[in-house]
Amino acid sequence: YRYIGEICEVRQINICKKQDKSLLIGVCHKRIGMEEILDFLDLLMRNNNREWFWEHKSEYDAIQQKFNVFTEELIKAVGAFDASIANLKVKDCTYRIYKDLRFSKDKIPYKTHMGAYLCPHGKKSGFAGYYFHLEPAEAEYIGRNLLAAGLYNPTPAFLREARKRIAENGGEFIEALEKSPHLTLEENAKLSRVPNGYPQNHPMAEYLKLKDYSITMTLSPELLFGNRLVQNVAEYFREAMPFNHYLNSIGEELLFY
């Protein structure tokens, strides 16, 4: 047995197709080893080159498996109250650690963060969802471990429709937003003026300026390293469900245009 935290269930995974060997992994529903994941990401941040990575590939595989276990448990927990998430697979929600360097001036080969994005039809669908993010303390990708909900970097078509909906019935947007008191609306990506077509003194002017519609909260050490991480994260995401459903109702309307 290889232990991840305390043994709560046993799963069998194939690790060598040629020899048909298998490894029994004890999976804990309480602790998924976030400390070890962050420790590895910190080391990778300080040694971000192919030689180091391949010398430590087995360590990466181990922490990726731990993150996959966590993501699978989170899908189950969120899917219990949001049916649009229930049938997702881990691969629908997680990301490769290898950076796409084809069109990038930054040739550092590996990402130093991990994230899981749970949204209807998977991470590439363009729908609003629930995001869990990890990065080491000195990383500069986002600058913190966080939970988020909503829609980051939406399409121009979505922004036009969202602004129209908010302008016509701002109370509906505010109501969805206020149902998630622990997550705060992000306002970093914002126009300097109200978009064309709306008066500058519109009562929802500040919301019409937004380029993203996302809400976030910082993951405290107590939450991140606690015994009930999956359950607690799922409860915060439950609060955010009305906000996601509001945004996704806009996205669904666009599909029929």
GROMACS .gro file of C-alpha atoms in nm, residues 36-231:
model
  196
   36GLU     CA    1   0.330   1.804  -0.052
   37ILE     CA    2   0.179   1.944  -0.370
   38LEU     CA    3   0.281   2.297  -0.278
   39ASP     CA    4   0.628   2.182  -0.170
   40PHE     CA    5   0.684   2.023  -0.511
   41LEU     CA    6   0.555   2.330  -0.696
   42ASP     CA    7   0.790   2.546  -0.491
   43LEU     CA    8   1.086   2.328  -0.588
   44LEU     CA    9   0.977   2.333  -0.952
   45MET     CA   10   0.952   2.714  -0.941
   46ARG     CA   11   1.317   2.727  -0.829
   47ASN     CA   12   1.435   2.462  -1.077
   48ASN     CA   13   1.214   2.521  -1.379
   49ASN     CA   14   1.410   2.335  -1.644
   50ARG     CA   15   1.366   2.006  -1.827
   51GLU     CA   16   1.668   1.832  -1.672
   52TRP     CA   17   1.547   1.888  -1.316
   53PHE     CA   18   1.189   1.800  -1.401
   54TRP     CA   19   1.273   1.466  -1.560
   55GLU     CA   20   1.501   1.376  -1.270
   56HIS     CA   21   1.199   1.432  -1.043
   57LYS     CA   22   0.928   1.301  -1.275
   58SER     CA   23   0.821   1.029  -1.033
   59GLU     CA   24   0.764   1.292  -0.764
   60TYR     CA   25   0.556   1.496  -1.007
   61ASP     CA   26   0.349   1.190  -1.098
   62ALA     CA   27   0.280   1.129  -0.729
   63ILE     CA   28   0.159   1.482  -0.655
   64GLN     CA   29  -0.044   1.492  -0.977
   65GLN     CA   30  -0.218   1.173  -0.865
   66LYS     CA   31  -0.295   1.335  -0.530
   67PHE     CA   32  -0.440   1.639  -0.703
   68ASN     CA   33  -0.647   1.414  -0.930
   69VAL     CA   34  -0.785   1.233  -0.625
   70PHE     CA   35  -0.880   1.567  -0.472
   71THR     CA   36  -1.046   1.680  -0.796
   72GLU     CA   37  -1.245   1.359  -0.823
   73GLU     CA   38  -1.373   1.400  -0.468
   74LEU     CA   39  -1.457   1.766  -0.534
   75ILE     CA   40  -1.655   1.673  -0.847
   76LYS     CA   41  -1.859   1.431  -0.638
   77ALA     CA   42  -1.920   1.685  -0.363
   78VAL     CA   43  -2.021   1.968  -0.597
   79GLY     CA   44  -2.216   1.735  -0.826
   80ALA     CA   45  -2.432   1.640  -0.527
   81PHE     CA   46  -2.595   1.986  -0.538
   82ASP     CA   47  -2.518   2.104  -0.893
   83ALA     CA   48  -2.626   1.846  -1.150
   84SER     CA   49  -2.436   2.022  -1.429
   85ILE     CA   50  -2.110   1.908  -1.264
   86ALA     CA   51  -2.203   1.554  -1.165
   87ASN     CA   52  -2.089   1.371  -1.480
   88LEU     CA   53  -1.754   1.544  -1.525
   89LYS     CA   54  -1.430   1.346  -1.529
   90VAL     CA   55  -1.102   1.462  -1.376
   91LYS     CA   56  -0.953   1.523  -1.721
   92ASP     CA   57  -1.243   1.760  -1.799
   93CYS     CA   58  -1.134   1.986  -1.513
   94THR     CA   59  -0.755   1.975  -1.478
   95TYR     CA   60  -0.469   2.117  -1.682
   96ARG     CA   61  -0.135   1.997  -1.818
   97ILE     CA   62   0.174   2.118  -1.636
   98TYR     CA   63   0.360   2.163  -1.965
   99LYS     CA   64   0.346   2.519  -2.101
  100ASP     CA   65   0.271   2.588  -2.466
  101LEU     CA   66   0.586   2.769  -2.575
  102ARG     CA   67   0.513   2.796  -2.947
  103PHE     CA   68   0.411   3.161  -2.944
  104SER     CA   69   0.555   3.267  -2.609
  105LYS     CA   70   0.863   3.480  -2.541
  106ASP     CA   71   0.882   3.319  -2.197
  107LYS     CA   72   1.052   2.984  -2.257
  108ILE     CA   73   1.024   2.852  -1.900
  109PRO     CA   74   0.885   2.504  -1.974
  110TYR     CA   75   0.653   2.423  -1.682
  111LYS     CA   76   0.365   2.582  -1.499
  112THR     CA   77   0.421   2.630  -1.127
  113HIS     CA   78   0.054   2.622  -1.029
  114MET     CA   79  -0.227   2.368  -1.034
  115GLY     CA   80  -0.595   2.427  -1.082
  116ALA     CA   81  -0.923   2.245  -1.123
  117TYR     CA   82  -1.211   2.412  -1.307
  118LEU     CA   83  -1.548   2.245  -1.267
  119CYS     CA   84  -1.802   2.376  -1.517
  120PRO     CA   85  -2.076   2.234  -1.740
  121HIS     CA   86  -1.934   2.032  -2.032
  122GLY     CA   87  -1.573   2.075  -1.916
  123LYS     CA   88  -1.307   2.343  -1.887
  124LYS     CA   89  -1.306   2.442  -2.254
  125SER     CA   90  -1.682   2.490  -2.283
  126GLY     CA   91  -1.692   2.863  -2.211
  127PHE     CA   92  -1.942   2.822  -1.927
  128ALA     CA   93  -1.911   2.967  -1.577
  129GLY     CA   94  -1.791   2.727  -1.311
  130TYR     CA   95  -1.602   2.662  -0.988
  131TYR     CA   96  -1.223   2.700  -0.973
  132PHE     CA   97  -0.970   2.574  -0.715
  133HIS     CA   98  -0.617   2.713  -0.747
  134LEU     CA   99  -0.280   2.631  -0.585
  135GLU     CA  100   0.057   2.803  -0.625
  136PRO     CA  101   0.367   2.833  -0.404
  137ALA     CA  102   0.415   3.137  -0.185
  138GLU     CA  103   0.656   3.329  -0.409
  139ALA     CA  104   0.486   3.252  -0.739
  140GLU     CA  105   0.342   3.541  -0.936
  141TYR     CA  106   0.075   3.376  -1.150
  142ILE     CA  107  -0.218   3.490  -0.934
  143GLY     CA  108  -0.026   3.548  -0.612
  144ARG     CA  109  -0.237   3.339  -0.375
  145ASN     CA  110  -0.422   3.011  -0.328
  146LEU     CA  111  -0.787   3.073  -0.401
  147LEU     CA  112  -1.138   2.962  -0.478
  148ALA     CA  113  -1.325   3.132  -0.759
  149ALA     CA  114  -1.658   3.110  -0.934
  150GLY     CA  115  -1.802   3.274  -1.240
  151LEU     CA  116  -1.647   3.336  -1.579
  152TYR     CA  117  -1.295   3.461  -1.650
  153ASN     CA  118  -1.210   3.621  -1.985
  154PRO     CA  119  -1.552   3.568  -2.148
  155THR     CA  120  -1.617   3.612  -2.519
  156PRO     CA  121  -1.720   3.952  -2.658
  157ALA     CA  122  -2.062   3.806  -2.739
  158PHE     CA  123  -2.111   3.698  -2.379
  159LEU     CA  124  -2.000   4.037  -2.245
  160ARG     CA  125  -2.247   4.217  -2.470
  161GLU     CA  126  -2.535   3.997  -2.356
  162ALA     CA  127  -2.434   4.008  -1.989
  163ARG     CA  128  -2.415   4.386  -1.991
  164LYS     CA  129  -2.752   4.407  -2.160
  165ARG     CA  130  -2.907   4.177  -1.897
  166ILE     CA  131  -2.747   4.368  -1.608
  167ALA     CA  132  -2.854   4.704  -1.749
  168GLU     CA  133  -3.214   4.589  -1.790
  169ASN     CA  134  -3.246   4.407  -1.457
  170GLY     CA  135  -2.958   4.485  -1.226
  171GLY     CA  136  -3.141   4.349  -0.925
  172GLU     CA  137  -3.121   3.996  -1.064
  173PHE     CA  138  -2.742   4.023  -1.087
  174ILE     CA  139  -2.708   4.172  -0.738
  175GLU     CA  140  -2.930   3.902  -0.590
  176ALA     CA  141  -2.714   3.624  -0.740
  177LEU     CA  142  -2.398   3.800  -0.621
  178GLU     CA  143  -2.518   3.848  -0.265
  179LYS     CA  144  -2.599   3.479  -0.222
  180SER     CA  145  -2.224   3.414  -0.203
  181PRO     CA  146  -2.113   3.631   0.091
  182HIS     CA  147  -1.772   3.469   0.136
  183LEU     CA  148  -1.655   3.532  -0.222
  184THR     CA  149  -1.581   3.885  -0.342
  185LEU     CA  150  -1.643   4.026  -0.688
  186GLU     CA  151  -1.316   4.077  -0.878
  187GLU     CA  152  -1.288   4.425  -1.027
  188ASN     CA  153  -0.927   4.431  -1.149
  189ALA     CA  154  -1.019   4.390  -1.516
  190LYS     CA  155  -1.241   4.686  -1.582
  191LEU     CA  156  -1.307   4.950  -1.847
  192SER     CA  157  -1.229   5.309  -1.754
  193ARG     CA  158  -1.567   5.424  -1.891
  194VAL     CA  159  -1.913   5.272  -1.926
  195PRO     CA  160  -1.938   5.081  -2.258
  196ASN     CA  161  -2.090   5.253  -2.558
  197GLY     CA  162  -2.467   5.238  -2.565
  198TYR     CA  163  -2.517   5.297  -2.192
  199PRO     CA  164  -2.537   5.630  -2.008
  200GLN     CA  165  -2.233   5.713  -1.797
  201ASN     CA  166  -2.459   5.765  -1.495
  202HIS     CA  167  -2.636   5.427  -1.528
  203PRO     CA  168  -2.710   5.289  -1.178
  204MET     CA  169  -2.525   4.967  -1.269
  205ALA     CA  170  -2.235   5.153  -1.432
  206GLU     CA  171  -1.957   4.988  -1.230
  207TYR     CA  172  -2.085   4.639  -1.317
  208LEU     CA  173  -2.120   4.728  -1.684
  209LYS     CA  174  -1.750   4.821  -1.692
  210LEU     CA  175  -1.637   4.473  -1.589
  211LYS     CA  176  -1.443   4.260  -1.837
  212ASP     CA  177  -1.479   3.945  -1.624
  213TYR     CA  178  -1.761   3.824  -1.403
  214SER     CA  179  -1.585   3.628  -1.131
  215ILE     CA  180  -1.591   3.610  -0.752
  216THR     CA  181  -1.300   3.488  -0.540
  217MET     CA  182  -1.179   3.415  -0.190
  218THR     CA  183  -0.829   3.346  -0.059
  219LEU     CA  184  -0.767   2.996   0.071
  220SER     CA  185  -0.640   3.033   0.427
  221PRO     CA  186  -0.385   2.781   0.563
  222GLU     CA  187  -0.648   2.661   0.811
  223LEU     CA  188  -0.883   2.578   0.527
  224LEU     CA  189  -0.624   2.447   0.282
  225PHE     CA  190  -0.449   2.215   0.529
  226GLY     CA  191  -0.754   2.125   0.736
  227ASN     CA  192  -0.921   1.787   0.769
  228ARG     CA  193  -1.237   1.884   0.579
  229LEU     CA  194  -1.094   2.054   0.272
  230VAL     CA  195  -1.324   1.894   0.014
  231GLN     CA  196  -1.637   1.945   0.222
   0.00000   0.00000   0.00000
